[in-house]
mmCIF file of C-alpha atoms in Angstrom:
data_model
loop_
_atom_site.group_PDB
_atom_site.id
_atom_site.type_symbol
_atom_site.label_atom_id
_atom_site.label_comp_id
_atom_site.label_asym_id
_atom_site.label_seq_id
_atom_site.Cartn_x
_atom_site.Cartn_y
_atom_site.Cartn_z
ATOM 1 C CA MET O 1 0.000 0.000 0.000
ATOM 2 C CA THR O 2 3.027 2.206 0.052
ATOM 3 C CA ALA O 3 2.841 5.125 -2.351
ATOM 4 C CA PHE O 4 6.457 6.258 -1.989
ATOM 5 C CA ARG O 5 9.568 4.345 -2.934
ATOM 6 C CA GLU O 6 12.048 6.582 -1.120
ATOM 7 C CA LEU O 7 12.384 8.011 2.387
ATOM 8 C CA SER O 8 13.265 11.352 0.817
ATOM 9 C CA GLN O 9 9.738 11.462 -0.637
ATOM 10 C CA HIS O 10 8.312 11.059 2.870
ATOM 11 C CA ILE O 11 10.576 13.881 4.040
ATOM 12 C CA LEU O 12 9.212 16.159 1.318
ATOM 13 C CA ASP O 13 5.656 15.153 2.224
ATOM 14 C CA ILE O 14 6.121 16.016 5.915
ATOM 15 C CA PHE O 15 7.900 19.229 4.915
ATOM 16 C CA GLU O 16 4.849 20.198 2.839
ATOM 17 C CA ASN O 17 2.628 19.752 5.905
ATOM 18 C CA GLY O 18 4.772 22.270 7.776
ATOM 19 C CA ALA O 19 4.810 24.711 4.882
ATOM 20 C CA LYS O 20 1.040 24.442 4.585
ATOM 21 C CA ALA O 21 0.758 25.094 8.327
ATOM 22 C CA GLY O 22 2.331 28.481 7.731
ATOM 23 C CA ALA O 23 5.797 27.681 9.089
ATOM 24 C CA THR O 24 8.536 30.257 8.559
ATOM 25 C CA LEU O 25 11.274 27.820 9.574
ATOM 26 C CA ILE O 26 11.380 24.091 8.939
ATOM 27 C CA SER O 27 14.329 22.056 10.070
ATOM 28 C CA LEU O 28 15.314 18.605 8.931
ATOM 29 C CA GLU O 29 17.696 16.461 10.905
ATOM 30 C CA ILE O 30 18.910 13.109 9.675
ATOM 31 C CA GLU O 31 21.008 10.896 11.877
ATOM 32 C CA GLU O 32 22.576 7.716 10.572
ATOM 33 C CA ASP O 33 24.266 5.745 13.292
ATOM 34 C CA PHE O 34 25.895 2.574 11.997
ATOM 35 C CA VAL O 35 27.263 1.729 15.442
ATOM 36 C CA ILE O 36 23.811 1.112 16.904
ATOM 37 C CA ASP O 37 22.217 0.455 13.477
ATOM 38 C CA LEU O 38 19.772 3.347 13.586
ATOM 39 C CA LEU O 39 18.395 5.890 11.160
ATOM 40 C CA ALA O 40 16.428 8.810 12.600
ATOM 41 C CA ILE O 41 14.613 11.451 10.567
ATOM 42 C CA THR O 42 13.225 14.475 12.393
ATOM 43 C CA LEU O 43 11.322 17.407 10.940
ATOM 44 C CA HIS O 44 10.485 20.395 13.063
ATOM 45 C CA ASP O 45 8.307 23.262 11.897
ATOM 46 C CA ASN O 46 7.125 26.416 13.625
ATOM 47 C CA GLY O 47 3.754 26.404 11.871
ATOM 48 C CA SER O 48 0.302 26.494 13.385
ATOM 49 C CA GLY O 49 0.537 23.076 15.073
ATOM 50 C CA MET O 50 -2.397 20.863 16.025
ATOM 51 C CA ASP O 51 -4.660 20.517 19.031
ATOM 52 C CA ALA O 52 -4.603 17.312 21.071
ATOM 53 C CA GLU O 53 -7.667 15.871 19.390
ATOM 54 C CA THR O 54 -6.343 16.303 15.838
ATOM 55 C CA LEU O 55 -2.945 15.042 16.934
ATOM 56 C CA ALA O 56 -4.457 11.887 18.396
ATOM 57 C CA ARG O 57 -6.145 11.067 15.089
ATOM 58 C CA ILE O 58 -3.428 12.236 12.697
ATOM 59 C CA THR O 59 -1.999 8.784 12.035
ATOM 60 C CA ASP O 60 -5.421 7.558 10.940
ATOM 61 C CA PRO O 61 -5.634 7.537 7.110
ATOM 62 C CA TRP O 62 -9.233 8.753 7.208
ATOM 63 C CA VAL O 63 -8.292 11.997 8.899
ATOM 64 C CA THR O 64 -7.002 15.061 7.118
ATOM 65 C CA SER O 65 -7.270 18.813 7.552
ATOM 66 C CA ARG O 66 -7.289 19.185 3.793
ATOM 67 C CA THR O 67 -10.561 20.086 2.122
ATOM 68 C CA THR O 68 -9.600 19.248 -1.468
ATOM 69 C CA ARG O 69 -9.267 15.519 -0.906
ATOM 70 C CA LYS O 70 -10.885 13.495 1.846
ATOM 71 C CA VAL O 71 -8.152 11.008 2.729
ATOM 72 C CA GLY O 72 -4.806 11.928 4.290
ATOM 73 C CA LEU O 73 -2.229 9.265 3.521
ATOM 74 C CA GLY O 74 1.207 10.766 4.048
ATOM 75 C CA ILE O 75 1.623 10.372 7.800
ATOM 76 C CA PRO O 76 0.008 6.909 8.116
ATOM 77 C CA PHE O 77 2.357 5.626 5.371
ATOM 78 C CA PHE O 78 5.429 7.011 7.061
ATOM 79 C CA LYS O 79 4.397 5.569 10.423
ATOM 80 C CA GLN O 80 3.667 2.167 8.948
ATOM 81 C CA ILE O 81 7.066 1.940 7.250
ATOM 82 C CA ALA O 82 8.951 2.981 10.388
ATOM 83 C CA GLU O 83 7.096 0.342 12.415
ATOM 84 C CA MET O 84 7.737 -2.291 9.740
ATOM 85 C CA CYS O 85 11.464 -1.558 10.043
ATOM 86 C CA ASN O 86 11.754 -2.281 13.716
ATOM 87 C CA GLY O 87 11.510 1.446 14.352
ATOM 88 C CA ASP O 88 9.247 4.009 15.893
ATOM 89 C CA PHE O 89 7.206 7.033 14.892
ATOM 90 C CA GLU O 90 6.017 10.004 16.867
ATOM 91 C CA ILE O 91 4.479 13.408 16.341
ATOM 92 C CA ILE O 92 4.627 16.094 18.962
ATOM 93 C CA SER O 93 2.547 19.178 18.315
ATOM 94 C CA GLN O 94 1.097 22.132 20.074
ATOM 95 C CA LEU O 95 -1.415 24.593 18.723
ATOM 96 C CA GLY O 96 0.343 27.835 17.849
ATOM 97 C CA GLU O 97 3.805 26.359 18.482
ATOM 98 C CA GLY O 98 4.493 23.966 15.630
ATOM 99 C CA THR O 99 5.028 20.283 15.043
ATOM 100 C CA ILE O 100 7.847 17.783 15.426
ATOM 101 C CA THR O 101 7.676 14.587 13.397
ATOM 102 C CA ARG O 102 10.193 11.864 14.077
ATOM 103 C CA ALA O 103 10.635 8.499 12.377
ATOM 104 C CA ILE O 104 13.181 5.935 13.495
ATOM 105 C CA PHE O 105 14.308 2.882 11.542
ATOM 106 C CA GLN O 106 16.667 -0.010 11.986
ATOM 107 C CA HIS O 107 19.216 1.221 9.427
ATOM 108 C CA SER O 108 19.992 -2.208 7.993
ATOM 109 C CA HIS O 109 16.399 -3.457 7.988
ATOM 110 C CA ILE O 110 15.573 -5.319 4.780
ATOM 111 C CA ASP O 111 12.280 -3.444 4.365
ATOM 112 C CA ARG O 112 13.731 0.000 4.909
ATOM 113 C CA PRO O 113 13.253 2.055 1.729
ATOM 114 C CA PRO O 114 16.377 3.757 0.404
ATOM 115 C CA MET O 115 16.904 7.441 1.186
ATOM 116 C CA GLY O 116 16.728 8.077 -2.562
ATOM 117 C CA ASP O 117 17.021 11.508 -4.107
ATOM 118 C CA LEU O 118 17.661 13.612 -1.030
ATOM 119 C CA VAL O 119 19.167 16.473 -3.055
ATOM 120 C CA GLY O 120 15.968 16.556 -5.119
ATOM 121 C CA THR O 121 13.878 16.764 -1.966
ATOM 122 C CA LEU O 122 16.095 19.490 -0.497
ATOM 123 C CA THR O 123 15.905 21.413 -3.770
ATOM 124 C CA CYS O 124 12.101 21.334 -3.623
ATOM 125 C CA MET O 125 12.252 22.379 0.038
ATOM 126 C CA ILE O 126 14.474 25.353 -0.780
ATOM 127 C CA VAL O 127 12.609 26.524 -3.883
ATOM 128 C CA GLY O 128 9.026 25.621 -3.072
ATOM 129 C CA TYR O 129 8.388 28.217 -0.400
ATOM 130 C CA ASP O 130 11.369 30.474 -1.019
ATOM 131 C CA ALA O 131 9.410 33.590 -0.144
ATOM 132 C CA SER O 132 7.881 32.330 3.100
ATOM 133 C CA ALA O 133 9.867 29.509 4.724
ATOM 134 C CA ASP O 134 13.508 28.979 5.636
ATOM 135 C CA VAL O 135 15.076 25.535 5.739
ATOM 136 C CA ALA O 136 17.691 24.305 8.202
ATOM 137 C CA TYR O 137 19.251 20.934 7.429
ATOM 138 C CA ARG O 138 21.596 18.905 9.565
ATOM 139 C CA HIS O 139 22.836 15.454 8.607
ATOM 140 C CA ARG O 140 25.078 13.374 10.850
ATOM 141 C CA VAL O 141 26.629 10.020 10.116
ATOM 142 C CA ARG O 142 28.536 7.793 12.530
ATOM 143 C CA PRO O 143 30.234 5.083 10.470
ATOM 144 C CA THR O 144 32.308 3.732 13.346
ATOM 145 C CA ASP O 145 32.806 4.392 17.014
ATOM 146 C CA GLU O 146 33.841 7.910 17.999
ATOM 147 C CA VAL O 147 33.617 9.335 14.484
ATOM 148 C CA TRP O 148 30.757 11.630 13.511
ATOM 149 C CA HIS O 149 30.598 13.243 10.091
ATOM 150 C CA GLU O 150 28.321 16.226 9.895
ATOM 151 C CA PHE O 151 26.934 18.421 7.137
ATOM 152 C CA THR O 152 24.727 21.429 7.744
ATOM 153 C CA PHE O 153 22.934 23.796 5.431
ATOM 154 C CA ASP O 154 20.767 26.760 6.334
ATOM 155 C CA THR O 155 18.894 28.971 3.876
ATOM 156 C CA ARG O 156 19.148 31.849 6.363
ATOM 157 C CA GLU O 157 22.935 31.882 5.893
ATOM 158 C CA VAL O 158 22.490 31.881 2.124
ATOM 159 C CA ARG O 159 19.904 34.651 2.297
ATOM 160 C CA ALA O 160 22.242 36.745 4.481
ATOM 161 C CA ILE O 161 24.726 36.747 1.608
ATOM 162 C CA LEU O 162 22.269 37.129 -1.257
ATOM 163 C CA GLY O 163 20.195 39.906 0.282
ATOM 164 C CA ASP O 164 16.687 40.726 -0.845
ATOM 165 C CA GLU O 165 17.360 41.248 -4.545
ATOM 166 C CA VAL O 166 18.422 37.728 -5.498
ATOM 167 C CA PRO O 167 16.042 34.850 -4.669
ATOM 168 C CA LEU O 168 17.415 31.420 -3.809
ATOM 169 C CA SER O 169 15.552 30.061 -6.783
ATOM 170 C CA SER O 170 17.423 32.127 -9.383
ATOM 171 C CA PRO O 171 19.067 29.668 -11.802
ATOM 172 C CA GLU O 172 22.720 30.391 -11.027
ATOM 173 C CA VAL O 173 22.176 30.343 -7.245
ATOM 174 C CA LEU O 174 20.202 27.138 -7.390
ATOM 175 C CA ALA O 175 22.828 25.411 -9.518
ATOM 176 C CA PHE O 176 25.417 26.343 -6.919
ATOM 177 C CA LEU O 177 23.290 25.196 -3.984
ATOM 178 C CA ARG O 178 22.532 21.837 -5.582
ATOM 179 C CA GLU O 179 26.222 21.240 -6.192
ATOM 180 C CA MET O 180 26.994 22.239 -2.620
ATOM 181 C CA LEU O 181 24.390 19.816 -1.271
ATOM 182 C CA GLN O 182 25.654 17.008 -3.494
ATOM 183 C CA GLU O 183 29.216 17.549 -2.290
ATOM 184 C CA GLY O 184 28.080 17.771 1.312
ATOM 185 C CA LEU O 185 26.179 14.493 1.132
ATOM 186 C CA LEU O 186 29.090 12.812 -0.615
ATOM 187 C CA SER O 187 31.455 13.929 2.132
ATOM 188 C CA LEU O 188 29.263 12.148 4.670
ATOM 189 C CA THR O 189 29.530 8.793 2.978
ATOM 190 C CA ALA O 190 33.228 9.091 2.053
ATOM 191 C CA GLU O 191 35.768 7.138 4.053
ATOM 192 C CA PRO O 192 37.238 9.195 6.885
ATOM 193 C CA GLN O 193 40.589 10.723 5.916
ATOM 194 C CA GLY O 194 43.841 9.609 7.569
ATOM 195 C CA MET J 1 34.301 21.951 -1.677
ATOM 196 C CA LYS J 2 31.777 24.700 -2.381
ATOM 197 C CA SER J 3 31.791 27.496 0.118
ATOM 198 C CA LEU J 4 29.305 30.247 0.800
ATOM 199 C CA GLU J 5 32.040 32.723 -0.186
ATOM 200 C CA GLU J 6 31.575 31.715 -3.815
ATOM 201 C CA LEU J 7 27.978 32.811 -3.468
ATOM 202 C CA ARG J 8 29.043 36.460 -3.370
ATOM 203 C CA LYS J 9 30.406 36.206 -6.918
ATOM 204 C CA ILE J 10 27.301 34.370 -8.048
ATOM 205 C CA LYS J 11 25.177 37.085 -6.502
ATOM 206 C CA GLU J 12 26.944 39.729 -8.619
ATOM 207 C CA ARG J 13 26.322 37.712 -11.773
ATOM 208 C CA ALA J 14 22.671 37.169 -10.873
ATOM 209 C CA LEU J 15 22.164 40.863 -10.132
ATOM 210 C CA GLU J 16 23.741 41.844 -13.409
ATOM 211 C CA ARG J 17 21.473 39.592 -15.400
ATOM 212 C CA ARG J 18 18.375 40.635 -13.486
ATOM 213 C CA SER J 19 19.046 44.270 -14.263
ATOM 214 C CA LEU J 20 19.338 43.342 -17.955
ATOM 215 C CA ALA J 21 16.101 41.363 -17.847
ATOM 216 C CA GLY J 22 14.192 44.165 -16.134
ATOM 217 C CA ALA J 23 12.593 44.064 -12.733
ATOM 218 C CA GLY J 24 9.754 41.777 -11.702
ATOM 219 C CA ALA J 25 8.659 38.282 -12.611
ATOM 220 C CA ARG J 26 6.790 37.918 -15.873
ATOM 221 C CA ALA J 27 5.310 34.511 -15.033
ATOM 222 C CA ARG J 28 4.747 32.021 -12.260
ATOM 223 C CA ILE J 29 4.973 28.220 -12.412
ATOM 224 C CA THR J 30 3.441 26.255 -9.541
ATOM 225 C CA VAL J 31 3.949 22.527 -8.966
ATOM 226 C CA ALA J 32 1.392 20.676 -6.805
ATOM 227 C CA MET J 33 3.431 18.863 -4.157
ATOM 228 C CA GLY J 34 0.771 17.182 -2.032
ATOM 229 C CA THR J 35 1.124 13.511 -1.068
ATOM 230 C CA CYS J 36 -0.621 12.561 -4.324
ATOM 231 C CA GLY J 37 1.700 14.785 -6.365
ATOM 232 C CA ILE J 38 4.866 13.451 -4.756
ATOM 233 C CA ALA J 39 3.693 9.866 -5.309
ATOM 234 C CA ALA J 40 3.080 10.652 -8.993
ATOM 235 C CA GLY J 41 6.562 12.104 -9.491
ATOM 236 C CA ALA J 42 6.062 15.829 -8.860
ATOM 237 C CA ARG J 43 9.547 16.108 -7.408
ATOM 238 C CA ASP J 44 11.075 15.014 -10.716
ATOM 239 C CA THR J 45 8.757 17.435 -12.521
ATOM 240 C CA MET J 46 10.004 20.248 -10.286
ATOM 241 C CA LYS J 47 13.630 19.280 -10.919
ATOM 242 C CA ALA J 48 13.008 19.181 -14.668
ATOM 243 C CA ILE J 49 11.438 22.654 -14.536
ATOM 244 C CA LEU J 50 14.418 24.039 -12.615
ATOM 245 C CA ASP J 51 16.837 22.361 -15.045
ATOM 246 C CA GLU J 52 14.948 23.941 -17.907
ATOM 247 C CA MET J 53 15.102 27.395 -16.282
ATOM 248 C CA GLU J 54 18.830 26.924 -15.863
ATOM 249 C CA ARG J 55 19.381 25.591 -19.379
ATOM 250 C CA ARG J 56 17.471 28.461 -20.971
ATOM 251 C CA GLN J 57 18.804 30.943 -18.403
ATOM 252 C CA ILE J 58 15.309 32.127 -17.540
ATOM 253 C CA SER J 59 15.392 34.220 -14.372
ATOM 254 C CA ASP J 60 12.183 36.228 -14.639
ATOM 255 C CA VAL J 61 9.877 33.301 -13.894
ATOM 256 C CA VAL J 62 9.018 32.378 -10.314
ATOM 257 C CA VAL J 63 8.895 28.635 -9.626
ATOM 258 C CA THR J 64 6.951 27.656 -6.549
ATOM 259 C CA GLN J 65 4.981 24.821 -4.905
ATOM 260 C CA THR J 66 1.539 24.267 -3.548
ATOM 261 C CA GLY J 67 -0.369 21.398 -1.930
ATOM 262 C CA CYS J 68 -3.044 19.095 -3.269
ATOM 263 C CA LEU J 69 -5.321 20.774 -5.828
ATOM 264 C CA GLY J 70 -8.047 18.135 -5.592
ATOM 265 C CA LEU J 71 -7.307 16.596 -8.997
ATOM 266 C CA CYS J 72 -5.182 13.723 -7.725
ATOM 267 C CA GLU J 73 -5.864 11.501 -10.739
ATOM 268 C CA TYR J 74 -4.182 14.074 -13.016
ATOM 269 C CA GLU J 75 -0.976 14.421 -10.984
ATOM 270 C CA PRO J 76 1.657 15.662 -11.472
ATOM 271 C CA LEU J 77 -0.165 18.984 -11.855
ATOM 272 C CA VAL J 78 1.550 22.163 -12.983
ATOM 273 C CA GLN J 79 0.005 25.630 -13.135
ATOM 274 C CA ILE J 80 1.328 28.448 -15.281
ATOM 275 C CA GLN J 81 0.323 32.055 -15.015
ATOM 276 C CA VAL J 82 1.812 34.624 -17.377
ATOM 277 C CA GLY J 83 1.521 38.128 -16.000
ATOM 278 C CA GLU J 84 -1.974 38.786 -14.728
ATOM 279 C CA SER J 85 -3.662 36.410 -17.161
ATOM 280 C CA ASP J 86 -5.748 33.413 -16.042
ATOM 281 C CA ILE J 87 -3.955 30.503 -14.374
ATOM 282 C CA VAL J 88 -3.680 27.527 -16.732
ATOM 283 C CA THR J 89 -3.637 24.091 -15.060
ATOM 284 C CA TYR J 90 -1.862 21.197 -16.774
ATOM 285 C CA GLY J 91 -2.279 17.539 -15.819
ATOM 286 C CA LYS J 92 0.041 14.530 -16.007
ATOM 287 C CA ILE J 93 3.125 16.684 -16.483
ATOM 288 C CA ASP J 94 5.903 14.217 -15.868
ATOM 289 C CA ALA J 95 9.529 15.280 -16.329
ATOM 290 C CA SER J 96 9.523 14.281 -20.006
ATOM 291 C CA ARG J 97 6.809 16.823 -20.852
ATOM 292 C CA VAL J 98 8.430 19.759 -19.100
ATOM 293 C CA SER J 99 10.724 20.960 -21.858
ATOM 294 C CA THR J 100 7.920 21.072 -24.438
ATOM 295 C CA LEU J 101 5.543 22.742 -21.996
ATOM 296 C CA ILE J 102 7.979 25.517 -21.146
ATOM 297 C CA GLU J 103 8.993 26.066 -24.736
ATOM 298 C CA LYS J 104 5.395 26.329 -25.916
ATOM 299 C CA HIS J 105 3.729 28.200 -23.075
ATOM 300 C CA LEU J 106 6.533 30.376 -21.719
ATOM 301 C CA VAL J 107 8.836 30.914 -24.677
ATOM 302 C CA ASN J 108 6.361 30.930 -27.600
ATOM 303 C CA ASP J 109 3.352 32.039 -25.540
ATOM 304 C CA GLU J 110 1.214 29.205 -26.920
ATOM 305 C CA PRO J 111 -0.588 27.279 -24.138
ATOM 306 C CA VAL J 112 -0.798 23.531 -24.796
ATOM 307 C CA ALA J 113 -4.540 22.856 -25.020
ATOM 308 C CA GLU J 114 -4.347 19.045 -25.033
ATOM 309 C CA TRP J 115 -2.544 18.865 -21.673
ATOM 310 C CA GLN J 116 -4.870 21.251 -19.844
ATOM 311 C CA VAL J 117 -7.279 20.114 -17.169
ATOM 312 C CA GLN J 118 -10.263 22.024 -15.827
ATOM 313 C CA THR J 119 -10.174 22.921 -12.149
ATOM 314 C CA GLY J 120 -13.350 22.621 -10.164
#
């Protein structure tokens, strides 16, 4: 029943929820810990949040706040996959404060979907709500004991350099950002130097 | 490794070209990125649109996203609005259709009638 083939599609889906909830900042944190065989994906938005009643029903596929289509499928799918992969899923939300969505997987689990096109997802996150929402991204990988590789990216830093006149989505800026993200992700998977 | 310092040079280039192109966006492209859109490949559609903007060096068109438009069976959905004219909604715009769509609607100003869908 899964509609998505990649975890990065789920990330984009949860991101969209935050953007639709009026968030001005959405952060994505990915932690890959090979020492304890864990993959954790956390999205945090400062949007409108949900009340306790909505929150309690949000993982039910027959609940959605959307009016254009009656069935909300994104969150139930994500939850189901995490649980299938020996993991866990939780949403913490407060009305007026925002929402935290966290999915945990056994990294090596046979049913765990691949991360897939994370740069594509990040590109959509950066461009999609350029005028209204900033994106903070932090990705940590622990390949072996005592070694953490980390890559961070924050549209607020980029905006500080570009100023108001040049949007992040202008072609030359976007080309640069995509290359930067690709390099950053590659550096996480590369063998540690020395 | 790319550094944010390089961005300063890129900013100059972008500013230069924007001043040549004249101020303001002349059109807006919106990709529907609801759960249904993502499942149908809207992310690849978005990437193809951005690639096309880069390839043709178009910087006076705003590319943005929205949620579900209620036409899930026609996903991926793309809307194009030139200036203040009516928004045109296109259905089943996978990445392979993007180049043609942009060439016809945005470059030649000829909307593609056979790919349009009617919004409720």
